[in-house]
CSV table of C-alpha atoms and ligand atoms in Angstrom, one decimal:
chain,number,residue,atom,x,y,z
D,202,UNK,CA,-119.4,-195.2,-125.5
D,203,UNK,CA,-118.6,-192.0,-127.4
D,204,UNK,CA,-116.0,-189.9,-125.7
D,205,UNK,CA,-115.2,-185.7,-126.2
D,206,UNK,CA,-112.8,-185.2,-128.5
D,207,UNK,CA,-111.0,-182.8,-126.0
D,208,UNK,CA,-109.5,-185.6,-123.8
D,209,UNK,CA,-105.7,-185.4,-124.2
D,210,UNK,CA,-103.4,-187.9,-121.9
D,211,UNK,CA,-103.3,-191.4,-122.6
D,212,UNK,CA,-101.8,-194.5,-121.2
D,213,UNK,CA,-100.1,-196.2,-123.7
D,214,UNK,CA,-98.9,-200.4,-124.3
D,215,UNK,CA,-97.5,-201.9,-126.5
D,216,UNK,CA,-96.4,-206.2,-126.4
D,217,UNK,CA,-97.5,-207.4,-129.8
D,218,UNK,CA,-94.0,-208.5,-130.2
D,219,UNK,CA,-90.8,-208.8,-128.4
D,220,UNK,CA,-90.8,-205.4,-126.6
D,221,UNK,CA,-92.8,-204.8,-123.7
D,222,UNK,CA,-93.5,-201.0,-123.8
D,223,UNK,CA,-95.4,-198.4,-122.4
D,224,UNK,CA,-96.2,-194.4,-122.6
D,225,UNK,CA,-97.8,-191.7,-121.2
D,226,UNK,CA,-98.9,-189.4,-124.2
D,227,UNK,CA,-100.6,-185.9,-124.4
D,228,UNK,CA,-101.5,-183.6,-127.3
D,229,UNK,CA,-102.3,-179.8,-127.4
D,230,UNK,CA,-103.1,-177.6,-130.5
D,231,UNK,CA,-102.6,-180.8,-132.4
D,232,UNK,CA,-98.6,-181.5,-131.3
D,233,UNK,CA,-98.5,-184.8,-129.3
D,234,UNK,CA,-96.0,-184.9,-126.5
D,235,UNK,CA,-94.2,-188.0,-125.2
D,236,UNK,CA,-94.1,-187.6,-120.9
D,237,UNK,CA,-93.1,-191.1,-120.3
D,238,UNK,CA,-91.6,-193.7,-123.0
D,239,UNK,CA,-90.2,-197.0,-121.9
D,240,UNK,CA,-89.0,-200.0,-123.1
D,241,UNK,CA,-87.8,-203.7,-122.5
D,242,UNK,CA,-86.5,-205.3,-125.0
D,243,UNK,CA,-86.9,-209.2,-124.8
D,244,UNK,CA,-83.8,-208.9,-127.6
D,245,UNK,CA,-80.8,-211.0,-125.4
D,246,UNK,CA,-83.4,-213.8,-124.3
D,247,UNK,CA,-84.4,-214.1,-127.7
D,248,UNK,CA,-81.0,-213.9,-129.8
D,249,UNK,CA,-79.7,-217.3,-128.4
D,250,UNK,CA,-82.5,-219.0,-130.2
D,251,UNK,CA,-82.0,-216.4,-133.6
D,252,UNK,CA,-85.3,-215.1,-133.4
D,253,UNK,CA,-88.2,-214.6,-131.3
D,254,UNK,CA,-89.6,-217.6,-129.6
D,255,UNK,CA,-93.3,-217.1,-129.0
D,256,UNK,CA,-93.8,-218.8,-125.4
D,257,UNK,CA,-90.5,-216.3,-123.9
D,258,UNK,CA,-92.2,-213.6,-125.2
D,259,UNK,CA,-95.4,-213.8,-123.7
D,260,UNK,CA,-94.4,-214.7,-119.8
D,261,UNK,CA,-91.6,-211.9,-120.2
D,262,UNK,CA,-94.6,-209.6,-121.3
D,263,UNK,CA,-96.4,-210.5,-118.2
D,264,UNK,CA,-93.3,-210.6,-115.7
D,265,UNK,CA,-92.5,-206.8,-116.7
D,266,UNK,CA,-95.9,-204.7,-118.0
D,267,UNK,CA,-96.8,-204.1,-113.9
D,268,UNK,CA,-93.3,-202.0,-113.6
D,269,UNK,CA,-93.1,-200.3,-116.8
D,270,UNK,CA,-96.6,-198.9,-116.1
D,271,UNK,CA,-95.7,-197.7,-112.6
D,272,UNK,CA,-92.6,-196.7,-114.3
D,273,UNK,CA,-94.0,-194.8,-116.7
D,274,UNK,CA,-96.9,-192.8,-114.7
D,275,UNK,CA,-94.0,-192.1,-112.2
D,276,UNK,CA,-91.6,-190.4,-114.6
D,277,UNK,CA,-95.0,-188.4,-116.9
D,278,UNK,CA,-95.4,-187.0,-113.2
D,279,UNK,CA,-99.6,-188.4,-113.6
D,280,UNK,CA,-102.1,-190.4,-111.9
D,281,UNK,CA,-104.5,-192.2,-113.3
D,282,UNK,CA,-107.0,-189.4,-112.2
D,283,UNK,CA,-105.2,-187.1,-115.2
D,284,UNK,CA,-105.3,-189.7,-117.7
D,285,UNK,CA,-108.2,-190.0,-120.1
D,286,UNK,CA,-108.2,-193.3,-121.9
D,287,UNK,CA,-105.9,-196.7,-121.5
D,288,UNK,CA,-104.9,-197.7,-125.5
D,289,UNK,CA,-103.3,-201.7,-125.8
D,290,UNK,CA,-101.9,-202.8,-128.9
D,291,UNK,CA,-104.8,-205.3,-129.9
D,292,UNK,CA,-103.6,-206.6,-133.8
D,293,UNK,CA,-101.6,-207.8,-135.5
D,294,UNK,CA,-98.8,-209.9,-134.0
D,295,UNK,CA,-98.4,-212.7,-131.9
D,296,UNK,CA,-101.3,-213.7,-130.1
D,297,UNK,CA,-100.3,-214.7,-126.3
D,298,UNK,CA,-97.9,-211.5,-126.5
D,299,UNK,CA,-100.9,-209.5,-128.0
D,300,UNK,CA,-103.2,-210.8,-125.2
D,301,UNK,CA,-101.0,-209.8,-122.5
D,302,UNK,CA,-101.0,-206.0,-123.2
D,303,UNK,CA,-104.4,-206.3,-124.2
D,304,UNK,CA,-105.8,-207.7,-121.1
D,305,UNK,CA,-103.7,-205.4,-118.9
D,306,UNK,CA,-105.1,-202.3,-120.3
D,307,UNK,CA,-108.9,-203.6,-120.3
D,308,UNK,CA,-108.2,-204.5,-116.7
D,309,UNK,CA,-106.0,-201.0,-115.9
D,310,UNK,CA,-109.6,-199.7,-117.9
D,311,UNK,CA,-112.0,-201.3,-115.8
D,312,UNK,CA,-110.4,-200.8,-112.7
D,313,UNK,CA,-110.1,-196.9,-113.3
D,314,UNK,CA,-113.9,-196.3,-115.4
D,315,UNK,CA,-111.9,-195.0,-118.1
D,316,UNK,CA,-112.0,-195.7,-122.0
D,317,UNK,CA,-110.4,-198.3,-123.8
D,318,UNK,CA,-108.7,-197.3,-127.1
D,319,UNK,CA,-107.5,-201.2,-129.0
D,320,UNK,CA,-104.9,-200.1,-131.4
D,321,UNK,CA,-103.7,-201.7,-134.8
D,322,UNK,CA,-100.0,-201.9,-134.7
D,323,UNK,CA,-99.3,-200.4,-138.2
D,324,UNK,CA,-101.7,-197.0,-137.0
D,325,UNK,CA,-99.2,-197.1,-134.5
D,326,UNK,CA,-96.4,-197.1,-136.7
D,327,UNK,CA,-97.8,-194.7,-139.2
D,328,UNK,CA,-98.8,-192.5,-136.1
D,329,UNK,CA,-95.0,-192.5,-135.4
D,330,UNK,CA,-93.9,-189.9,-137.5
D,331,UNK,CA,-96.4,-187.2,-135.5
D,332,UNK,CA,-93.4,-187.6,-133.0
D,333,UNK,CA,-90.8,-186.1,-135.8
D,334,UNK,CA,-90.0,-182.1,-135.2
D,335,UNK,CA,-92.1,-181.1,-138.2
D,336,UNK,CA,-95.5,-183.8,-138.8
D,337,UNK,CA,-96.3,-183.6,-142.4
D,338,UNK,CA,-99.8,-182.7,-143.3
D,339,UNK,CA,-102.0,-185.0,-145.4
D,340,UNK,CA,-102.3,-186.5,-147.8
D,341,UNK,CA,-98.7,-189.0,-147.7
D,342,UNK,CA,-97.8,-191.7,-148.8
D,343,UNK,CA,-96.1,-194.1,-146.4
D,344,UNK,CA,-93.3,-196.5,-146.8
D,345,UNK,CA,-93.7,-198.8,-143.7
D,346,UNK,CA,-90.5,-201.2,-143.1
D,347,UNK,CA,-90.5,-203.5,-140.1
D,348,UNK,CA,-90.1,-206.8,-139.7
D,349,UNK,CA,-93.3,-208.0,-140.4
D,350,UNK,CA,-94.6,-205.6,-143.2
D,351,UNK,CA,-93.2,-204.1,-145.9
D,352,UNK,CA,-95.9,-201.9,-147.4
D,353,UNK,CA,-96.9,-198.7,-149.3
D,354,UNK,CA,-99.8,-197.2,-147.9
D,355,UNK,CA,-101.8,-194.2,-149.1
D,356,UNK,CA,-102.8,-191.6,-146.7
D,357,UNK,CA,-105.8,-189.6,-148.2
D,358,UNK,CA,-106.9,-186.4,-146.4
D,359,UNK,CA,-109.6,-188.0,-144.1
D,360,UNK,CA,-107.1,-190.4,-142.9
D,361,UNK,CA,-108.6,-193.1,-145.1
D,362,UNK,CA,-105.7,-196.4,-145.8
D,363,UNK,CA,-104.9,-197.5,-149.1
D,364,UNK,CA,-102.5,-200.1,-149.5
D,365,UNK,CA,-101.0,-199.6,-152.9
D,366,UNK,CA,-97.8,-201.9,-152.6
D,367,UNK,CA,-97.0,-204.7,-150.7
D,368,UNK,CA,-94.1,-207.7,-150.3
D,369,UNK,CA,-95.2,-211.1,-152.0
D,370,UNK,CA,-92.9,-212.9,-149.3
D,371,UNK,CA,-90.3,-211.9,-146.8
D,372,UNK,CA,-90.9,-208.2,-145.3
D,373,UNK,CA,-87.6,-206.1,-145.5
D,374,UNK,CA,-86.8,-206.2,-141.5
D,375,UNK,CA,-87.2,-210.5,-141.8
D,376,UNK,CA,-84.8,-210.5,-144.8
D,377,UNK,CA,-82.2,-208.5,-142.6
D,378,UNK,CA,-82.6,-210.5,-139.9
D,379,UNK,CA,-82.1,-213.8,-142.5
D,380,UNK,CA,-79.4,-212.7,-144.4
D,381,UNK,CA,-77.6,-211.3,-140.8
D,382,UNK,CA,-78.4,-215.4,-139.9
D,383,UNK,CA,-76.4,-216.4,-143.1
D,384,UNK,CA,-73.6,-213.9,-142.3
D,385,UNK,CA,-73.5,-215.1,-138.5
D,386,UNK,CA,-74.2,-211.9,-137.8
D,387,UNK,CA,-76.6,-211.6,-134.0
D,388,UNK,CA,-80.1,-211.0,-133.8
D,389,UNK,CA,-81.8,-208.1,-134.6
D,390,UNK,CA,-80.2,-208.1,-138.0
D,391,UNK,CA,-80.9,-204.8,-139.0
D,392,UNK,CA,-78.6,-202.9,-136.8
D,393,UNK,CA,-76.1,-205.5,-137.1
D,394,UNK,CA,-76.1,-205.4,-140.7
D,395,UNK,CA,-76.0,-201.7,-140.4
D,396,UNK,CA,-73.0,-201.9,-137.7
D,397,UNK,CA,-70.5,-204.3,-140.1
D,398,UNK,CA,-71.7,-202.0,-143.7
D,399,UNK,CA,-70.0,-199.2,-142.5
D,400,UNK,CA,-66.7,-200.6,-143.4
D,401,UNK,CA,-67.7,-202.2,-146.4
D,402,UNK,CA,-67.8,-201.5,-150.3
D,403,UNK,CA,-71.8,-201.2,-151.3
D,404,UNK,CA,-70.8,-202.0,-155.0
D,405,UNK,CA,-68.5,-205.6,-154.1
D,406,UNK,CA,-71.4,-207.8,-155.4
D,407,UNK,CA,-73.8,-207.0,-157.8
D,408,UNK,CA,-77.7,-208.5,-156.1
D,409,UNK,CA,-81.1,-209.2,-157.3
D,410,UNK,CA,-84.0,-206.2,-157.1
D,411,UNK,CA,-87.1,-208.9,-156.4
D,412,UNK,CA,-90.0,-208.5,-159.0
D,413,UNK,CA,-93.2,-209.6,-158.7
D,414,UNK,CA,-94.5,-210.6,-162.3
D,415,UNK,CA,-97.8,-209.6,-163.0
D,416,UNK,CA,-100.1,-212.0,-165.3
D,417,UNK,CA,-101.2,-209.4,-167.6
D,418,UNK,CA,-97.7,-208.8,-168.4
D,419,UNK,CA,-94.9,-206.5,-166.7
D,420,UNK,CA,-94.8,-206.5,-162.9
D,421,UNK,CA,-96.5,-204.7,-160.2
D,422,UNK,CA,-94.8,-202.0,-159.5
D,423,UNK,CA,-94.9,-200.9,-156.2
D,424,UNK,CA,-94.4,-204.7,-155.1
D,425,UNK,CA,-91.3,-206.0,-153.4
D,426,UNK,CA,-90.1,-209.3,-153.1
D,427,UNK,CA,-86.6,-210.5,-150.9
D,428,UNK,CA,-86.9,-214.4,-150.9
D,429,UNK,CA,-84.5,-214.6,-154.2
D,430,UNK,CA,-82.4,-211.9,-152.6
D,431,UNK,CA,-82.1,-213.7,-149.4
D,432,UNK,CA,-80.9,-216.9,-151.6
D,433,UNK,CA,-78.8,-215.1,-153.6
D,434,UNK,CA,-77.2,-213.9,-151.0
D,435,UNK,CA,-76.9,-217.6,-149.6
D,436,UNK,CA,-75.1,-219.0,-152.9
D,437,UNK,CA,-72.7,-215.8,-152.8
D,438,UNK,CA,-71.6,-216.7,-149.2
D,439,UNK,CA,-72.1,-220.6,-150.2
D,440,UNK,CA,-69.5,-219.6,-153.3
D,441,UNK,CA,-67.2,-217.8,-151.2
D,442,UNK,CA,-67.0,-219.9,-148.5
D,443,UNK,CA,-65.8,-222.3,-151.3
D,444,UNK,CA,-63.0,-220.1,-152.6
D,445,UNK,CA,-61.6,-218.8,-149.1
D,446,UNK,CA,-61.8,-219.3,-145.3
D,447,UNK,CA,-62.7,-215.7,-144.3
D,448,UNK,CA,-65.7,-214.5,-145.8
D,449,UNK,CA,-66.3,-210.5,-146.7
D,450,UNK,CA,-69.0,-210.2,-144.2
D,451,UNK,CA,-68.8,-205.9,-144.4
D,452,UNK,CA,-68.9,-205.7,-148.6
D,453,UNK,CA,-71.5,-208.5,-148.3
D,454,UNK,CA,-73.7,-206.6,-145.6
D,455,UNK,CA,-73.0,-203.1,-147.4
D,456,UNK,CA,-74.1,-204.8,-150.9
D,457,UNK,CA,-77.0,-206.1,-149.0
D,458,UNK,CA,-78.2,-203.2,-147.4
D,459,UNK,CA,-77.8,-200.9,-150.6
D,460,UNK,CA,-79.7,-203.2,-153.0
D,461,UNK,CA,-82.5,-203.5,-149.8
D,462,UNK,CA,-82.7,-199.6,-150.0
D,463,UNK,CA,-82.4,-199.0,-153.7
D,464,UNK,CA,-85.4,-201.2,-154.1
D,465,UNK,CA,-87.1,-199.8,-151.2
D,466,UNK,CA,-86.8,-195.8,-152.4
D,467,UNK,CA,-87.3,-196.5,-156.2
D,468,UNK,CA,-90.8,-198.3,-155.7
D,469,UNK,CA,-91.7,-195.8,-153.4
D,470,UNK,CA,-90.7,-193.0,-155.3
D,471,UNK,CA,-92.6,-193.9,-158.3
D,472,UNK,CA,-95.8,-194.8,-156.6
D,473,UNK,CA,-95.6,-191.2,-154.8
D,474,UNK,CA,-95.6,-189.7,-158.3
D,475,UNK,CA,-97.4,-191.6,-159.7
D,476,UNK,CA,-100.6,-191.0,-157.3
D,477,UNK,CA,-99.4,-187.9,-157.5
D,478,UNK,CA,-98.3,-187.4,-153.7
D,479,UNK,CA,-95.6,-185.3,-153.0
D,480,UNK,CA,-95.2,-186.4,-149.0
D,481,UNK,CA,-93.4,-189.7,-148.4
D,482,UNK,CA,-93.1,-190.7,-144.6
D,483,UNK,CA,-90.9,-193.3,-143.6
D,484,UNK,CA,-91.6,-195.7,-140.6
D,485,UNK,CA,-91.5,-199.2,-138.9
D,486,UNK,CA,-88.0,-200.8,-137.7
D,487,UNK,CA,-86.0,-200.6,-140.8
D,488,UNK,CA,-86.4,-197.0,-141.0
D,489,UNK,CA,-84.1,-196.6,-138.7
D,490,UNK,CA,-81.6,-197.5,-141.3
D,491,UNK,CA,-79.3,-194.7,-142.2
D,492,UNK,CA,-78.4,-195.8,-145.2
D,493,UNK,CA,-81.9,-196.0,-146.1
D,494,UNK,CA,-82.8,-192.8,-144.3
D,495,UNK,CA,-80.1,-191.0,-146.3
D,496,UNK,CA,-81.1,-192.3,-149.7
D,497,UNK,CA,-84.7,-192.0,-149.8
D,498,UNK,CA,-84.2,-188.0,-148.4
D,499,UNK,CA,-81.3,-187.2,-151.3
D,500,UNK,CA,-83.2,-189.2,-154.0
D,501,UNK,CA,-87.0,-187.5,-152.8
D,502,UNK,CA,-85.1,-184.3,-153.2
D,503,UNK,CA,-83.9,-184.6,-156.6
D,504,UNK,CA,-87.8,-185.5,-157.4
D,505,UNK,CA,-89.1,-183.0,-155.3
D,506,UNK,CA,-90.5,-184.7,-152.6
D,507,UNK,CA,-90.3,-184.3,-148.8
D,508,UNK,CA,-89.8,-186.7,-146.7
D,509,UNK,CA,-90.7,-187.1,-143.2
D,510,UNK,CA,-89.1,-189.8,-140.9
D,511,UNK,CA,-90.0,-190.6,-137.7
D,512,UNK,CA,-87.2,-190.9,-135.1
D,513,UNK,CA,-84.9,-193.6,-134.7
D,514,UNK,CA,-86.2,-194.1,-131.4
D,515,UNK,CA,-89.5,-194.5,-132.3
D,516,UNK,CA,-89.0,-196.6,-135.6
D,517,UNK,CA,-88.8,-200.0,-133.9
D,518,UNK,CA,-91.3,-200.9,-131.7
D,519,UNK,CA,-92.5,-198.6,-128.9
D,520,UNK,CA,-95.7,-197.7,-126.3
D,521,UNK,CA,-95.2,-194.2,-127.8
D,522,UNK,CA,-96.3,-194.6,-131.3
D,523,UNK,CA,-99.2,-196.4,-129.6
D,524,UNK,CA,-100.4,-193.4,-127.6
D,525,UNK,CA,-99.7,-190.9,-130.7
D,526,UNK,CA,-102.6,-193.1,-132.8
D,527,UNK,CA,-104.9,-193.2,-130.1
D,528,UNK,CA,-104.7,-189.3,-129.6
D,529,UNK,CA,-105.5,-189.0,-133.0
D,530,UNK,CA,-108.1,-191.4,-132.6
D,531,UNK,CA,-109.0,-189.7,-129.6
D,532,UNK,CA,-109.2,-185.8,-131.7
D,533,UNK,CA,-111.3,-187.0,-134.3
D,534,UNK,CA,-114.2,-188.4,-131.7
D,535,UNK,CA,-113.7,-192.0,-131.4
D,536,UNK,CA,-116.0,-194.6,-129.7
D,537,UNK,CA,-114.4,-196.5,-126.9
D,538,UNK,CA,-113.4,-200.1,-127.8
D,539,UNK,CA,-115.5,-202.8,-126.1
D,540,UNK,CA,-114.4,-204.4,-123.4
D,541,UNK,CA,-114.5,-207.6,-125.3
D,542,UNK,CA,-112.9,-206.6,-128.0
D,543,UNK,CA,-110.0,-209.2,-128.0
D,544,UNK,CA,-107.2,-209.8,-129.9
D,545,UNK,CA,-105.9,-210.9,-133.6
D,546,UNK,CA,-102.5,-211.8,-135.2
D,547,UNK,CA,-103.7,-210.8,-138.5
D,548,UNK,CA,-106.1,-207.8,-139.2
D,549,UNK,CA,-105.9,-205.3,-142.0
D,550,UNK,CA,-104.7,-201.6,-141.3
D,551,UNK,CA,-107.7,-200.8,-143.5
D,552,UNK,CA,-110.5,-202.4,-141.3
D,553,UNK,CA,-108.5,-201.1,-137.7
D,554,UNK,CA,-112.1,-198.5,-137.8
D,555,UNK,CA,-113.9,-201.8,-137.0
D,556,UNK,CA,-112.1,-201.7,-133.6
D,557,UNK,CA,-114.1,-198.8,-132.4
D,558,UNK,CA,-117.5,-200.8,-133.1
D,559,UNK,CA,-120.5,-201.8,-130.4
D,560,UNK,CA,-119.7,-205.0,-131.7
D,561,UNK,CA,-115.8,-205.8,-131.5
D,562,UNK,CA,-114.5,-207.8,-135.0
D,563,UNK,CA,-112.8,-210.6,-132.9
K,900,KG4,O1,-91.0,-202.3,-136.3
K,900,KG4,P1,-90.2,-203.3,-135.6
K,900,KG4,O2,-89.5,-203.0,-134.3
K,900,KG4,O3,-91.1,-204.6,-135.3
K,900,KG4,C1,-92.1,-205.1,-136.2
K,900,KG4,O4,-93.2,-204.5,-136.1
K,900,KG4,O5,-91.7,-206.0,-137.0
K,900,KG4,O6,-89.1,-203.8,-136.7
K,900,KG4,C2,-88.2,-204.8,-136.4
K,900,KG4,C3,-87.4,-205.1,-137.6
K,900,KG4,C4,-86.4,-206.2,-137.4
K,900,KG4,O7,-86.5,-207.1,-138.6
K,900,KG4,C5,-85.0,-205.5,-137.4
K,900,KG4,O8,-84.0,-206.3,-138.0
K,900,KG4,C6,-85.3,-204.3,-138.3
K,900,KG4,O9,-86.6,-203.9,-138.0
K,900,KG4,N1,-84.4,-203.2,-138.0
K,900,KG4,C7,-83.5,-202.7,-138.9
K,900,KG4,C8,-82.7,-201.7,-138.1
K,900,KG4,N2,-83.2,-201.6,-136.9
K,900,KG4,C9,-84.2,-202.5,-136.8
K,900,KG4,N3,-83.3,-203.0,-140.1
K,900,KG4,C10,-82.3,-202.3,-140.8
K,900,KG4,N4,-81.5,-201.4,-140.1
K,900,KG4,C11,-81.7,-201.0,-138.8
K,900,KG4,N5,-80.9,-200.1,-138.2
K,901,ZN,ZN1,-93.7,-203.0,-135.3
């Protein structure tokens, strides 16, 4: 089903993960316009086990998706009569979670005769920084942090993915959540990391920058790794622990986070010269970082760059982000998804067209 490019309000969800969320989105003249964002985090059910247990997610999906949509159509002020198309987060992630946003909107879809938009979760990220005061224009690269990717993704002009750098093992979010682990620090790492740094000394302990080796000699560049990080950061506290009963959780967290960013704004800053890009956006959970935030804006600077960062609300994980990719979609004349167009955990951001095909991928 082809639909006009002139549609503008979508109903938004997103549950690949452990936040059930959902959005009512518009656009005019290009600017897209949140009317209804919520979000429930799964993050205290989940933190007593130190990470997200698959099975919780899932039924906690399914217990909450009916009132965040009611939620979220009451605040935007609409009825399904004004909204246009129904977009579900449909890859990647965890399957059961994935399935249970997925078959909620094909159902909210059916029910109404309206489109079906599945979205790729990274589109959603990347589509996050459209919510920022001042979009950037293409062509951008994009640094996308979150807890399952750590990536640098070319943006060219037609809105055609490149993936020019990518982590070999952990992605940046999972080594903050790790290391927070090691430091008995609570899940989410990230902000708890963040929280303790503050009153630390970035410079206390001098850390690994990961390298990938390449065969023909050198490394990749714009690759990252964080597994020798992570157990470099385990024989530190190992070490200390030795030495003293009170370990320097805040210099240890600060060193953590600084090394994390330094690595993080020096690939990316290369690879945006290099290709000759002088946009850098910023997204996914870890954006959210200050420290990072503040590094890679003052470093871009010095290099002439801009840099565009989505907002701190909508780094991690949110319905919004998930409407905001499928107006874009939406603008530039999509097909409606199948009906049976299902679900996958892994998918690449550079096949998410295949969504929008007759015949769905999976
Ligand atoms: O994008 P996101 O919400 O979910 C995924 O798609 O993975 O990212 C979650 C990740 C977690 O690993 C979390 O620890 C990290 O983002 N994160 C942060 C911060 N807030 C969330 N990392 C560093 N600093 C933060 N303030
Ligand atoms: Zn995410």
């Amino acid at each position: 089903m082809t639909i006009p490019s002139n549609l503008h309000t979508v109903l938004a969800l997103e549950t690949s993960c452990d936040e059930s969320a959902v959005a009512v989105m518009g656009i005019d003249s290009e600017k897209v316009h949140v009317h209804s964002n919520y979000i429930s985090s799964q993050i205290d059910e989940h933190a007593q086990w130190g990470g997200v247990v698959p099975e919780i997610a899932s039924r906690m999906h399914l217990e909450v998706l009916p009132f965040l949509v009611n939620k979220a159509l009451e605040k935007s002020g609409k009825s399904f009569n004004e909204i246009d198309a129904i977009a579900a987060t449909v890859a990647p992630g965890l399957t059961g979670s994935l399935l249970i946003g997925s078959v909620t909107g094909r159902t909210l879809s059916s029910l109404h005769g309206l489109p079906f938009l599945g979205i790729h979760h990274l589109e959603g990220h990347l589509a996050s920084v459209l919510l920022a005061e001042h979009p950037p224009d293409l062509p951008y690269l994009v640094l996308l942090v979150s807890g399952g990717h750590t990536e640098l993704i070319k943006v060219d002009i037609n809105r055609k993915y490149s993936r020019l750098g990518r982590s070999h093992d952990d992605a940046a979010g999972e080594a903050f959540d790790k290391v927070a682990r090691l430091l008995g620090l609570t899940y989410p790492g990230g902000p708890a990391i963040e929280k303790i740094a503050k009153s630390g000394n970035p410079k206390a302990f001098s850390l690994p920058k990961g390298r990938i080796s390449n065969p023909q000699g050198g490394f990749y560049p714009y690759d990252f790794s964080f597994s020798g990080l992570k157990t470099a950061m385990r024989r530190q506290i190992e070490t200390l622990k030795l030495k003293a009963d009170i370990l320097p959780v805040e210099d240890l967290a600060a060193s953590f986070e600084n090394v994390v960013a330094e690595v993080l704004v020096e690939r990316s800053l290369r690879c945006a010269l290099d290709q000759g890009l002088n946009r850098l956006i910023l997204v996914g959970g870890v954006a959210a970082n200050s420290c990072l935030r503040t590094m890679m804006s003052t470093e871009a600077s010095n290099k002439s760059i801009d840099v565009y960062i989505a907002p701190k609300a909508f780094c991690t994980d949110n319905a919004a982000m998930i409407g905001a990719a499928a107006l874009l979609r939406l603008s530039s004349g999509t097909n409606a998804s199948s009906l049976q167009l299902g679900v996958s955990a892994r998918w690449p951001l550079s096949q998410a067209d295949s969504f929008y095909n007759e015949v769905p991928p999976f």
